[in-house]
Amino acid sequence: MSTTEQRVAIVTGGARGIGAATAVRLAAEGRAVAVLDLDEAACKDTVEKITAAGGTALAVGCDVSDAEQVEAAVARVAEELGAPTILVNNAGVLRDNLLFKMSESDWDTVMNVHLRGAFLMSRACQKHMVDAGFGRIVNLSSSSALGNRGQVNYSAAKAGLQGFTKTLAIELGKFGVTANAVAPGFIATDMTAATAARVGMGFEDFQKAAASQIPVQRVGRPEDIANAIAFFTGEEAGFVSGQVLYVAGGPLD
Ligand SMILES: NC(=O)c1ccc[n+]([C@@H]2O[C@H](COP(=O)([O-])OP(=O)(O)OC[C@H]3O[C@@H](n4cnc5c(N)ncnc54)[C@H](O)[C@@H]3O)[C@@H](O)[C@H]2O)c1
């Protein structure tokens, strides 16, 4: 494939938040984008935003933790848009609780969406990438990978995604495929709004409190993360692989 041909990207969890901003950004960079989320109808806004700006997008309903649905979704994208050679594993859920109150289902749900989902999506897309001799995989980790109270499930999944990313980079590098992780800090989305509600705080106050702890003194926007993802998925980023980039308004490690 020549680089002048339009590449096809899949963004999971693309209906809203970081995924929606990423889908819009990748489309603005000339990618055809499959906006994949649990409910196909929920992807409509993102798709319309892309097409209104002259881009190409397709809404795809799929639960990333379900192997059959993933295989069918990736096959549909290949059929309708072309071989997906850019994959952003962004779909995510929270089931926060302190360890002693955490149910097995809270644990399993988080592992299934983040880890099993990224595994299934990457496995389904890699054959298209290998055939094309080009691929870009970006996994959404989190600052919570470093440990966060009330998130033993989520922090384990997000740390797991970092190991997953590095191993993908090692296995797939010789096929022209890179794999990197973006680890956001606090980003204002429905996910963090739900956390504010859970701890009984207004979202504005919650954001202000978070911003006061961040060196750049503001919380992140979905576009801040889309920007980092756009870098990793770029044609020129072929020598950047196996990296974890914290995008958090200050240093984390
Ligand atoms: N918002 C933050 O502060 C923050 C910080 C660090 C990491 N992240 C990560 O970034 C990613 C996006 O977060 P967000 O804040 O935009 O979240 P969000 O809750 O606003 O959006 C997540 C999207 O994923 C979709 N989704 C959930 N389960 C799915 C499944 N099984 N199959 C397909 N789609 C599914 C949801 O329907 C939703 O549209 C997540 O992986 C999250 O863990 C977010």
PDB file of C-alpha atoms and ligand atoms in Angstrom:
ATOM      1  CA  MET A   1       0.000   0.000   0.000  1.00  0.00           C
ATOM      2  CA  SER A   2       1.317   3.451  -0.851  1.00  0.00           C
ATOM      3  CA  THR A   3       1.070   6.047   1.868  1.00  0.00           C
ATOM      4  CA  THR A   4      -1.087   8.201  -0.401  1.00  0.00           C
ATOM      5  CA  GLU A   5      -3.872   5.619  -0.064  1.00  0.00           C
ATOM      6  CA  GLN A   6      -6.350   6.343   2.716  1.00  0.00           C
ATOM      7  CA  ARG A   7      -5.639   4.311   5.823  1.00  0.00           C
ATOM      8  CA  VAL A   8      -8.470   2.865   7.843  1.00  0.00           C
ATOM      9  CA  ALA A   9      -8.590   3.343  11.602  1.00  0.00           C
ATOM     10  CA  ILE A  10     -10.794   1.711  14.223  1.00  0.00           C
ATOM     11  CA  VAL A  11     -11.417   3.642  17.426  1.00  0.00           C
ATOM     12  CA  THR A  12     -13.146   1.584  20.112  1.00  0.00           C
ATOM     13  CA  GLY A  13     -15.363   3.424  22.554  1.00  0.00           C
ATOM     14  CA  GLY A  14     -15.668   6.080  19.853  1.00  0.00           C
ATOM     15  CA  ALA A  15     -19.188   7.229  20.717  1.00  0.00           C
ATOM     16  CA  ARG A  16     -18.047   9.808  23.258  1.00  0.00           C
ATOM     17  CA  GLY A  17     -15.224  11.236  25.346  1.00  0.00           C
ATOM     18  CA  ILE A  18     -11.629  10.509  24.404  1.00  0.00           C
ATOM     19  CA  GLY A  19     -12.671   8.000  21.728  1.00  0.00           C
ATOM     20  CA  ALA A  20     -14.922  10.507  19.959  1.00  0.00           C
ATOM     21  CA  ALA A  21     -12.218  13.202  20.001  1.00  0.00           C
ATOM     22  CA  THR A  22      -9.712  10.668  18.674  1.00  0.00           C
ATOM     23  CA  ALA A  23     -12.009   9.533  15.859  1.00  0.00           C
ATOM     24  CA  VAL A  24     -12.568  13.158  14.822  1.00  0.00           C
ATOM     25  CA  ARG A  25      -8.836  13.920  14.975  1.00  0.00           C
ATOM     26  CA  LEU A  26      -7.793  10.855  12.966  1.00  0.00           C
ATOM     27  CA  ALA A  27     -10.447  11.654  10.340  1.00  0.00           C
ATOM     28  CA  ALA A  28      -9.105  15.220  10.142  1.00  0.00           C
ATOM     29  CA  GLU A  29      -5.701  13.673   9.391  1.00  0.00           C
ATOM     30  CA  GLY A  30      -7.226  11.893   6.391  1.00  0.00           C
ATOM     31  CA  ARG A  31      -8.004   8.488   7.895  1.00  0.00           C
ATOM     32  CA  ALA A  32     -11.275   6.677   7.198  1.00  0.00           C
ATOM     33  CA  VAL A  33     -12.548   5.938  10.691  1.00  0.00           C
ATOM     34  CA  ALA A  34     -14.692   3.132  12.067  1.00  0.00           C
ATOM     35  CA  VAL A  35     -16.352   4.511  15.188  1.00  0.00           C
ATOM     36  CA  LEU A  36     -16.958   1.397  17.256  1.00  0.00           C
ATOM     37  CA  ASP A  37     -18.993   1.291  20.455  1.00  0.00           C
ATOM     38  CA  LEU A  38     -21.465  -0.934  22.298  1.00  0.00           C
ATOM     39  CA  ASP A  39     -24.470   0.639  20.583  1.00  0.00           C
ATOM     40  CA  GLU A  40     -24.198   1.498  16.898  1.00  0.00           C
ATOM     41  CA  ALA A  41     -26.799   4.283  17.221  1.00  0.00           C
ATOM     42  CA  ALA A  42     -24.708   5.967  19.926  1.00  0.00           C
ATOM     43  CA  CYS A  43     -21.881   6.413  17.375  1.00  0.00           C
ATOM     44  CA  LYS A  44     -24.072   8.645  15.201  1.00  0.00           C
ATOM     45  CA  ASP A  45     -22.911  11.991  16.629  1.00  0.00           C
ATOM     46  CA  THR A  46     -19.233  11.195  16.117  1.00  0.00           C
ATOM     47  CA  VAL A  47     -19.856   9.894  12.596  1.00  0.00           C
ATOM     48  CA  GLU A  48     -21.895  12.977  11.693  1.00  0.00           C
ATOM     49  CA  LYS A  49     -19.211  15.299  13.014  1.00  0.00           C
ATOM     50  CA  ILE A  50     -16.654  13.564  10.800  1.00  0.00           C
ATOM     51  CA  THR A  51     -18.775  13.438   7.660  1.00  0.00           C
ATOM     52  CA  ALA A  52     -19.932  17.056   8.106  1.00  0.00           C
ATOM     53  CA  ALA A  53     -16.261  18.039   7.956  1.00  0.00           C
ATOM     54  CA  GLY A  54     -15.828  16.057   4.717  1.00  0.00           C
ATOM     55  CA  GLY A  55     -14.335  12.935   6.276  1.00  0.00           C
ATOM     56  CA  THR A  56     -15.226   9.257   6.002  1.00  0.00           C
ATOM     57  CA  ALA A  57     -16.657   7.360   8.977  1.00  0.00           C
ATOM     58  CA  LEU A  58     -18.666   4.256   9.756  1.00  0.00           C
ATOM     59  CA  ALA A  59     -20.648   3.473  12.909  1.00  0.00           C
ATOM     60  CA  VAL A  60     -20.091  -0.054  14.200  1.00  0.00           C
ATOM     61  CA  GLY A  61     -21.888  -1.638  17.155  1.00  0.00           C
ATOM     62  CA  CYS A  62     -19.711  -4.139  19.017  1.00  0.00           C
ATOM     63  CA  ASP A  63     -18.897  -5.312  22.529  1.00  0.00           C
ATOM     64  CA  VAL A  64     -15.089  -5.520  22.465  1.00  0.00           C
ATOM     65  CA  SER A  65     -15.081  -8.233  25.119  1.00  0.00           C
ATOM     66  CA  ASP A  66     -17.053 -10.632  22.877  1.00  0.00           C
ATOM     67  CA  ALA A  67     -14.835 -12.565  20.448  1.00  0.00           C
ATOM     68  CA  GLU A  68     -17.558 -13.266  17.877  1.00  0.00           C
ATOM     69  CA  GLN A  69     -18.720  -9.665  17.808  1.00  0.00           C
ATOM     70  CA  VAL A  70     -15.140  -8.455  17.437  1.00  0.00           C
ATOM     71  CA  GLU A  71     -14.415 -10.796  14.509  1.00  0.00           C
ATOM     72  CA  ALA A  72     -17.647  -9.718  12.788  1.00  0.00           C
ATOM     73  CA  ALA A  73     -17.013  -6.011  13.417  1.00  0.00           C
ATOM     74  CA  VAL A  74     -13.459  -6.093  12.078  1.00  0.00           C
ATOM     75  CA  ALA A  75     -14.597  -8.073   9.020  1.00  0.00           C
ATOM     76  CA  ARG A  76     -17.321  -5.476   8.402  1.00  0.00           C
ATOM     77  CA  VAL A  77     -14.856  -2.612   8.642  1.00  0.00           C
ATOM     78  CA  ALA A  78     -12.499  -4.367   6.203  1.00  0.00           C
ATOM     79  CA  GLU A  79     -15.403  -4.916   3.808  1.00  0.00           C
ATOM     80  CA  GLU A  80     -16.956  -1.442   4.008  1.00  0.00           C
ATOM     81  CA  LEU A  81     -13.966   0.856   4.586  1.00  0.00           C
ATOM     82  CA  GLY A  82     -10.897  -1.267   3.801  1.00  0.00           C
ATOM     83  CA  ALA A  83      -8.301  -3.147   5.825  1.00  0.00           C
ATOM     84  CA  PRO A  84      -7.984  -1.615   9.298  1.00  0.00           C
ATOM     85  CA  THR A  85      -4.304  -0.846   9.879  1.00  0.00           C
ATOM     86  CA  ILE A  86      -4.738   1.658  12.711  1.00  0.00           C
ATOM     87  CA  LEU A  87      -6.336   0.512  15.951  1.00  0.00           C
ATOM     88  CA  VAL A  88      -7.019   2.579  19.046  1.00  0.00           C
ATOM     89  CA  ASN A  89      -8.073   0.394  21.978  1.00  0.00           C
ATOM     90  CA  ASN A  90      -9.929   3.049  23.938  1.00  0.00           C
ATOM     91  CA  ALA A  91     -13.182   1.399  25.125  1.00  0.00           C
ATOM     92  CA  GLY A  92     -13.302   1.414  28.892  1.00  0.00           C
ATOM     93  CA  VAL A  93     -15.428   1.143  32.008  1.00  0.00           C
ATOM     94  CA  LEU A  94     -14.979   1.797  35.698  1.00  0.00           C
ATOM     95  CA  ARG A  95     -16.243  -0.394  38.542  1.00  0.00           C
ATOM     96  CA  ASP A  96     -14.490   1.356  41.428  1.00  0.00           C
ATOM     97  CA  ASN A  97     -14.605   0.020  44.959  1.00  0.00           C
ATOM     98  CA  LEU A  98     -12.256  -0.646  47.833  1.00  0.00           C
ATOM     99  CA  LEU A  99     -10.866  -4.163  47.721  1.00  0.00           C
ATOM    100  CA  PHE A 100     -12.968  -5.480  50.593  1.00  0.00           C
ATOM    101  CA  LYS A 101     -16.153  -4.331  48.854  1.00  0.00           C
ATOM    102  CA  MET A 102     -15.198  -5.249  45.292  1.00  0.00           C
ATOM    103  CA  SER A 103     -17.307  -7.977  43.735  1.00  0.00           C
ATOM    104  CA  GLU A 104     -16.001 -10.607  41.339  1.00  0.00           C
ATOM    105  CA  SER A 105     -18.210  -9.138  38.665  1.00  0.00           C
ATOM    106  CA  ASP A 106     -16.631  -5.659  39.194  1.00  0.00           C
ATOM    107  CA  TRP A 107     -13.237  -7.284  38.710  1.00  0.00           C
ATOM    108  CA  ASP A 108     -14.240  -9.369  35.682  1.00  0.00           C
ATOM    109  CA  THR A 109     -16.072  -6.572  33.869  1.00  0.00           C
ATOM    110  CA  VAL A 110     -13.060  -4.270  34.024  1.00  0.00           C
ATOM    111  CA  MET A 111     -10.633  -7.016  32.967  1.00  0.00           C
ATOM    112  CA  ASN A 112     -12.920  -8.076  30.139  1.00  0.00           C
ATOM    113  CA  VAL A 113     -13.439  -4.663  28.584  1.00  0.00           C
ATOM    114  CA  HIS A 114      -9.892  -3.332  28.929  1.00  0.00           C
ATOM    115  CA  LEU A 115      -7.633  -6.363  28.667  1.00  0.00           C
ATOM    116  CA  ARG A 116      -9.674  -9.009  26.854  1.00  0.00           C
ATOM    117  CA  GLY A 117     -11.130  -6.274  24.611  1.00  0.00           C
ATOM    118  CA  ALA A 118      -7.712  -4.951  23.613  1.00  0.00           C
ATOM    119  CA  PHE A 119      -6.479  -8.502  23.059  1.00  0.00           C
ATOM    120  CA  LEU A 120      -9.432  -9.520  20.873  1.00  0.00           C
ATOM    121  CA  MET A 121      -9.377  -6.311  18.818  1.00  0.00           C
ATOM    122  CA  SER A 122      -5.596  -6.442  18.306  1.00  0.00           C
ATOM    123  CA  ARG A 123      -5.709 -10.110  17.321  1.00  0.00           C
ATOM    124  CA  ALA A 124      -8.484  -9.479  14.805  1.00  0.00           C
ATOM    125  CA  CYS A 125      -6.745  -6.450  13.253  1.00  0.00           C
ATOM    126  CA  GLN A 126      -3.162  -7.712  13.195  1.00  0.00           C
ATOM    127  CA  LYS A 127      -3.640  -9.889  10.127  1.00  0.00           C
ATOM    128  CA  HIS A 128      -4.700  -6.834   8.123  1.00  0.00           C
ATOM    129  CA  MET A 129      -1.680  -4.929   9.418  1.00  0.00           C
ATOM    130  CA  VAL A 130       0.750  -7.750   8.670  1.00  0.00           C
ATOM    131  CA  ASP A 131      -0.648  -8.108   5.136  1.00  0.00           C
ATOM    132  CA  ALA A 132      -0.254  -4.362   4.593  1.00  0.00           C
ATOM    133  CA  GLY A 133       3.246  -4.274   6.124  1.00  0.00           C
ATOM    134  CA  PHE A 134       2.006  -1.337   8.175  1.00  0.00           C
ATOM    135  CA  GLY A 135       0.163  -0.993  11.450  1.00  0.00           C
ATOM    136  CA  ARG A 136      -0.332   1.348  14.378  1.00  0.00           C
ATOM    137  CA  ILE A 137      -1.849   0.130  17.638  1.00  0.00           C
ATOM    138  CA  VAL A 138      -2.452   2.543  20.495  1.00  0.00           C
ATOM    139  CA  ASN A 139      -3.768   1.285  23.828  1.00  0.00           C
ATOM    140  CA  LEU A 140      -5.305   3.546  26.454  1.00  0.00           C
ATOM    141  CA  SER A 141      -3.587   3.021  29.768  1.00  0.00           C
ATOM    142  CA  SER A 142      -4.008   5.480  32.653  1.00  0.00           C
ATOM    143  CA  SER A 143      -2.174   7.257  35.438  1.00  0.00           C
ATOM    144  CA  SER A 144      -4.084   4.757  37.606  1.00  0.00           C
ATOM    145  CA  ALA A 145      -1.642   2.082  36.352  1.00  0.00           C
ATOM    146  CA  LEU A 146       0.683   3.513  39.011  1.00  0.00           C
ATOM    147  CA  GLY A 147      -1.857   2.683  41.707  1.00  0.00           C
ATOM    148  CA  ASN A 148      -5.065   4.418  42.736  1.00  0.00           C
ATOM    149  CA  ARG A 149      -7.244   3.921  45.797  1.00  0.00           C
ATOM    150  CA  GLY A 150     -10.528   2.201  44.965  1.00  0.00           C
ATOM    151  CA  GLN A 151      -9.288   0.883  41.634  1.00  0.00           C
ATOM    152  CA  VAL A 152      -7.504  -2.447  42.147  1.00  0.00           C
ATOM    153  CA  ASN A 153      -9.334  -3.783  39.085  1.00  0.00           C
ATOM    154  CA  TYR A 154      -8.778  -0.748  36.861  1.00  0.00           C
ATOM    155  CA  SER A 155      -5.164  -0.117  37.891  1.00  0.00           C
ATOM    156  CA  ALA A 156      -4.319  -3.794  37.292  1.00  0.00           C
ATOM    157  CA  ALA A 157      -5.956  -3.660  33.844  1.00  0.00           C
ATOM    158  CA  LYS A 158      -4.240  -0.399  32.916  1.00  0.00           C
ATOM    159  CA  ALA A 159      -0.826  -1.668  34.099  1.00  0.00           C
ATOM    160  CA  GLY A 160      -1.555  -4.904  32.229  1.00  0.00           C
ATOM    161  CA  LEU A 161      -2.142  -2.923  29.053  1.00  0.00           C
ATOM    162  CA  GLN A 162       1.364  -1.499  29.336  1.00  0.00           C
ATOM    163  CA  GLY A 163       2.891  -5.005  29.313  1.00  0.00           C
ATOM    164  CA  PHE A 164       0.526  -5.991  26.518  1.00  0.00           C
ATOM    165  CA  THR A 165       1.664  -2.967  24.488  1.00  0.00           C
ATOM    166  CA  LYS A 166       5.354  -3.721  24.912  1.00  0.00           C
ATOM    167  CA  THR A 167       4.877  -7.338  23.885  1.00  0.00           C
ATOM    168  CA  LEU A 168       2.854  -6.361  20.805  1.00  0.00           C
ATOM    169  CA  ALA A 169       5.706  -4.019  19.872  1.00  0.00           C
ATOM    170  CA  ILE A 170       8.218  -6.869  20.163  1.00  0.00           C
ATOM    171  CA  GLU A 171       6.122  -9.407  18.244  1.00  0.00           C
ATOM    172  CA  LEU A 172       4.807  -7.176  15.460  1.00  0.00           C
ATOM    173  CA  GLY A 173       7.711  -4.792  14.837  1.00  0.00           C
ATOM    174  CA  LYS A 174       9.139  -6.842  11.995  1.00  0.00           C
ATOM    175  CA  PHE A 175       5.854  -6.466  10.112  1.00  0.00           C
ATOM    176  CA  GLY A 176       5.932  -2.666  10.189  1.00  0.00           C
ATOM    177  CA  VAL A 177       3.509  -2.524  13.094  1.00  0.00           C
ATOM    178  CA  THR A 178       4.123  -0.303  16.108  1.00  0.00           C
ATOM    179  CA  ALA A 179       2.309  -0.485  19.450  1.00  0.00           C
ATOM    180  CA  ASN A 180       2.289   2.272  22.045  1.00  0.00           C
ATOM    181  CA  ALA A 181       0.257   3.248  25.074  1.00  0.00           C
ATOM    182  CA  VAL A 182      -1.112   6.629  26.047  1.00  0.00           C
ATOM    183  CA  ALA A 183      -1.737   6.980  29.769  1.00  0.00           C
ATOM    184  CA  PRO A 184      -3.996   9.950  30.502  1.00  0.00           C
ATOM    185  CA  GLY A 185      -4.247  11.726  33.820  1.00  0.00           C
ATOM    186  CA  PHE A 186      -7.528  13.450  34.680  1.00  0.00           C
ATOM    187  CA  ILE A 187      -9.571  14.128  31.544  1.00  0.00           C
ATOM    188  CA  ALA A 188     -13.009  15.758  31.720  1.00  0.00           C
ATOM    189  CA  THR A 189     -15.404  13.183  30.241  1.00  0.00           C
ATOM    190  CA  ASP A 190     -18.543  11.277  31.230  1.00  0.00           C
ATOM    191  CA  MET A 191     -16.245   8.786  32.976  1.00  0.00           C
ATOM    192  CA  THR A 192     -14.797  11.367  35.385  1.00  0.00           C
ATOM    193  CA  ALA A 193     -18.241  13.010  35.738  1.00  0.00           C
ATOM    194  CA  ALA A 194     -19.560   9.636  36.923  1.00  0.00           C
ATOM    195  CA  THR A 195     -16.707   9.389  39.430  1.00  0.00           C
ATOM    196  CA  ALA A 196     -17.583  12.858  40.787  1.00  0.00           C
ATOM    197  CA  ALA A 197     -21.197  11.768  41.185  1.00  0.00           C
ATOM    198  CA  ARG A 198     -20.116   8.564  42.930  1.00  0.00           C
ATOM    199  CA  VAL A 199     -18.090  10.462  45.535  1.00  0.00           C
ATOM    200  CA  GLY A 200     -20.899  13.004  45.958  1.00  0.00           C
ATOM    201  CA  MET A 201     -19.152  16.042  44.430  1.00  0.00           C
ATOM    202  CA  GLY A 202     -20.332  18.445  41.733  1.00  0.00           C
ATOM    203  CA  PHE A 203     -18.313  17.925  38.533  1.00  0.00           C
ATOM    204  CA  GLU A 204     -17.058  21.568  38.498  1.00  0.00           C
ATOM    205  CA  ASP A 205     -15.709  21.306  42.057  1.00  0.00           C
ATOM    206  CA  PHE A 206     -14.260  17.881  41.316  1.00  0.00           C
ATOM    207  CA  GLN A 207     -12.395  19.285  38.299  1.00  0.00           C
ATOM    208  CA  LYS A 208     -11.159  22.298  40.288  1.00  0.00           C
ATOM    209  CA  ALA A 209      -9.803  20.036  43.020  1.00  0.00           C
ATOM    210  CA  ALA A 210      -8.083  17.834  40.432  1.00  0.00           C
ATOM    211  CA  ALA A 211      -6.635  20.842  38.554  1.00  0.00           C
ATOM    212  CA  SER A 212      -5.054  22.226  41.736  1.00  0.00           C
ATOM    213  CA  GLN A 213      -2.933  19.042  41.960  1.00  0.00           C
ATOM    214  CA  ILE A 214      -1.796  19.156  38.309  1.00  0.00           C
ATOM    215  CA  PRO A 215       1.354  21.144  37.410  1.00  0.00           C
ATOM    216  CA  VAL A 216      -0.273  22.884  34.400  1.00  0.00           C
ATOM    217  CA  GLN A 217      -3.188  23.787  36.719  1.00  0.00           C
ATOM    218  CA  ARG A 218      -5.974  22.498  34.536  1.00  0.00           C
ATOM    219  CA  VAL A 219      -7.640  19.172  33.871  1.00  0.00           C
ATOM    220  CA  GLY A 220      -7.199  17.501  30.494  1.00  0.00           C
ATOM    221  CA  ARG A 221      -9.555  17.628  27.542  1.00  0.00           C
ATOM    222  CA  PRO A 222     -10.284  14.662  25.253  1.00  0.00           C
ATOM    223  CA  GLU A 223      -8.428  16.538  22.484  1.00  0.00           C
ATOM    224  CA  ASP A 224      -5.232  16.502  24.587  1.00  0.00           C
ATOM    225  CA  ILE A 225      -5.272  12.714  24.397  1.00  0.00           C
ATOM    226  CA  ALA A 226      -6.349  12.599  20.743  1.00  0.00           C
ATOM    227  CA  ASN A 227      -3.289  14.705  19.983  1.00  0.00           C
ATOM    228  CA  ALA A 228      -0.904  12.160  21.527  1.00  0.00           C
ATOM    229  CA  ILE A 229      -2.709   9.298  19.788  1.00  0.00           C
ATOM    230  CA  ALA A 230      -2.439  11.125  16.452  1.00  0.00           C
ATOM    231  CA  PHE A 231       1.339  11.297  16.934  1.00  0.00           C
ATOM    232  CA  PHE A 232       1.670   7.553  17.567  1.00  0.00           C
ATOM    233  CA  THR A 233      -0.556   6.660  14.602  1.00  0.00           C
ATOM    234  CA  GLY A 234       1.323   8.964  12.211  1.00  0.00           C
ATOM    235  CA  GLU A 235       3.149   7.708   9.147  1.00  0.00           C
ATOM    236  CA  GLU A 236       6.397   9.205  10.508  1.00  0.00           C
ATOM    237  CA  ALA A 237       6.179   7.460  13.906  1.00  0.00           C
ATOM    238  CA  GLY A 238       7.388   4.074  12.649  1.00  0.00           C
ATOM    239  CA  PHE A 239      10.486   4.080  14.888  1.00  0.00           C
ATOM    240  CA  VAL A 240       8.525   4.836  18.064  1.00  0.00           C
ATOM    241  CA  SER A 241       7.253   1.596  19.549  1.00  0.00           C
ATOM    242  CA  GLY A 242       6.629  -0.041  22.891  1.00  0.00           C
ATOM    243  CA  GLN A 243       6.382   3.316  24.655  1.00  0.00           C
ATOM    244  CA  VAL A 244       4.070   4.506  27.391  1.00  0.00           C
ATOM    245  CA  LEU A 245       3.349   8.235  27.235  1.00  0.00           C
ATOM    246  CA  TYR A 246       1.751   9.818  30.307  1.00  0.00           C
ATOM    247  CA  VAL A 247      -0.376  12.746  29.189  1.00  0.00           C
ATOM    248  CA  ALA A 248      -1.280  14.266  32.510  1.00  0.00           C
ATOM    249  CA  GLY A 249      -0.238  17.918  32.642  1.00  0.00           C
ATOM    250  CA  GLY A 250       2.888  17.029  34.575  1.00  0.00           C
ATOM    251  CA  PRO A 251       5.376  14.231  35.195  1.00  0.00           C
ATOM    252  CA  LEU A 252       4.312  10.764  36.291  1.00  0.00           C
ATOM    253  CA  ASP A 253       6.294   7.546  36.303  1.00  0.00           C
TER     254      ASP A 253
HETATM  255  N1  LIG B   1     -11.339  10.234  31.516  1.00  0.00           N
HETATM  256  C1  LIG B   1     -10.185  10.026  32.146  1.00  0.00           C
HETATM  257  O1  LIG B   1      -9.805  10.800  33.048  1.00  0.00           O
HETATM  258  C2  LIG B   1      -9.312   8.869  31.775  1.00  0.00           C
HETATM  259  C3  LIG B   1      -8.064   8.786  32.401  1.00  0.00           C
HETATM  260  C4  LIG B   1      -7.216   7.719  32.093  1.00  0.00           C
HETATM  261  C5  LIG B   1      -7.617   6.772  31.176  1.00  0.00           C
HETATM  262  N2  LIG B   1      -8.839   6.870  30.580  1.00  0.00           N
HETATM  263  C6  LIG B   1      -9.196   5.812  29.629  1.00  0.00           C
HETATM  264  O2  LIG B   1      -9.514   6.395  28.376  1.00  0.00           O
HETATM  265  C7  LIG B   1     -10.523   5.609  27.730  1.00  0.00           C
HETATM  266  C8  LIG B   1     -11.709   6.482  27.369  1.00  0.00           C
HETATM  267  O3  LIG B   1     -12.196   7.086  28.549  1.00  0.00           O
HETATM  268  P1  LIG B   1     -13.372   8.182  28.561  1.00  0.00           P
HETATM  269  O4  LIG B   1     -13.111   9.040  29.740  1.00  0.00           O
HETATM  270  O5  LIG B   1     -13.533   8.778  27.222  1.00  0.00           O
HETATM  271  O6  LIG B   1     -14.605   7.230  28.936  1.00  0.00           O
HETATM  272  P2  LIG B   1     -16.164   7.300  28.576  1.00  0.00           P
HETATM  273  O7  LIG B   1     -16.846   6.511  29.648  1.00  0.00           O
HETATM  274  O8  LIG B   1     -16.591   8.710  28.345  1.00  0.00           O
HETATM  275  O9  LIG B   1     -16.233   6.522  27.185  1.00  0.00           O
HETATM  276  C9  LIG B   1     -15.928   5.159  27.111  1.00  0.00           C
HETATM  277  C10 LIG B   1     -16.642   4.578  25.905  1.00  0.00           C
HETATM  278  O10 LIG B   1     -16.325   3.168  25.849  1.00  0.00           O
HETATM  279  C11 LIG B   1     -17.513   2.479  25.513  1.00  0.00           C
HETATM  280  N3  LIG B   1     -17.465   1.085  25.947  1.00  0.00           N
HETATM  281  C12 LIG B   1     -17.525   0.615  27.230  1.00  0.00           C
HETATM  282  N4  LIG B   1     -17.514  -0.727  27.235  1.00  0.00           N
HETATM  283  C13 LIG B   1     -17.437  -1.120  25.933  1.00  0.00           C
HETATM  284  C14 LIG B   1     -17.411  -2.388  25.309  1.00  0.00           C
HETATM  285  N5  LIG B   1     -17.442  -3.531  26.025  1.00  0.00           N
HETATM  286  N6  LIG B   1     -17.339  -2.440  23.958  1.00  0.00           N
HETATM  287  C15 LIG B   1     -17.317  -1.296  23.231  1.00  0.00           C
HETATM  288  N7  LIG B   1     -17.332  -0.059  23.770  1.00  0.00           N
HETATM  289  C16 LIG B   1     -17.403   0.023  25.113  1.00  0.00           C
HETATM  290  C17 LIG B   1     -18.620   3.251  26.213  1.00  0.00           C
HETATM  291  O11 LIG B   1     -19.898   2.941  25.673  1.00  0.00           O
HETATM  292  C18 LIG B   1     -18.168   4.693  25.998  1.00  0.00           C
HETATM  293  O12 LIG B   1     -18.698   5.235  24.805  1.00  0.00           O
HETATM  294  C19 LIG B   1     -10.853   4.471  28.680  1.00  0.00           C
HETATM  295  O13 LIG B   1     -10.079   3.334  28.352  1.00  0.00           O
HETATM  296  C20 LIG B   1     -10.410   5.034  30.017  1.00  0.00           C
HETATM  297  O14 LIG B   1     -10.149   4.007  30.933  1.00  0.00           O
HETATM  298  C21 LIG B   1      -9.691   7.901  30.868  1.00  0.00           C
END
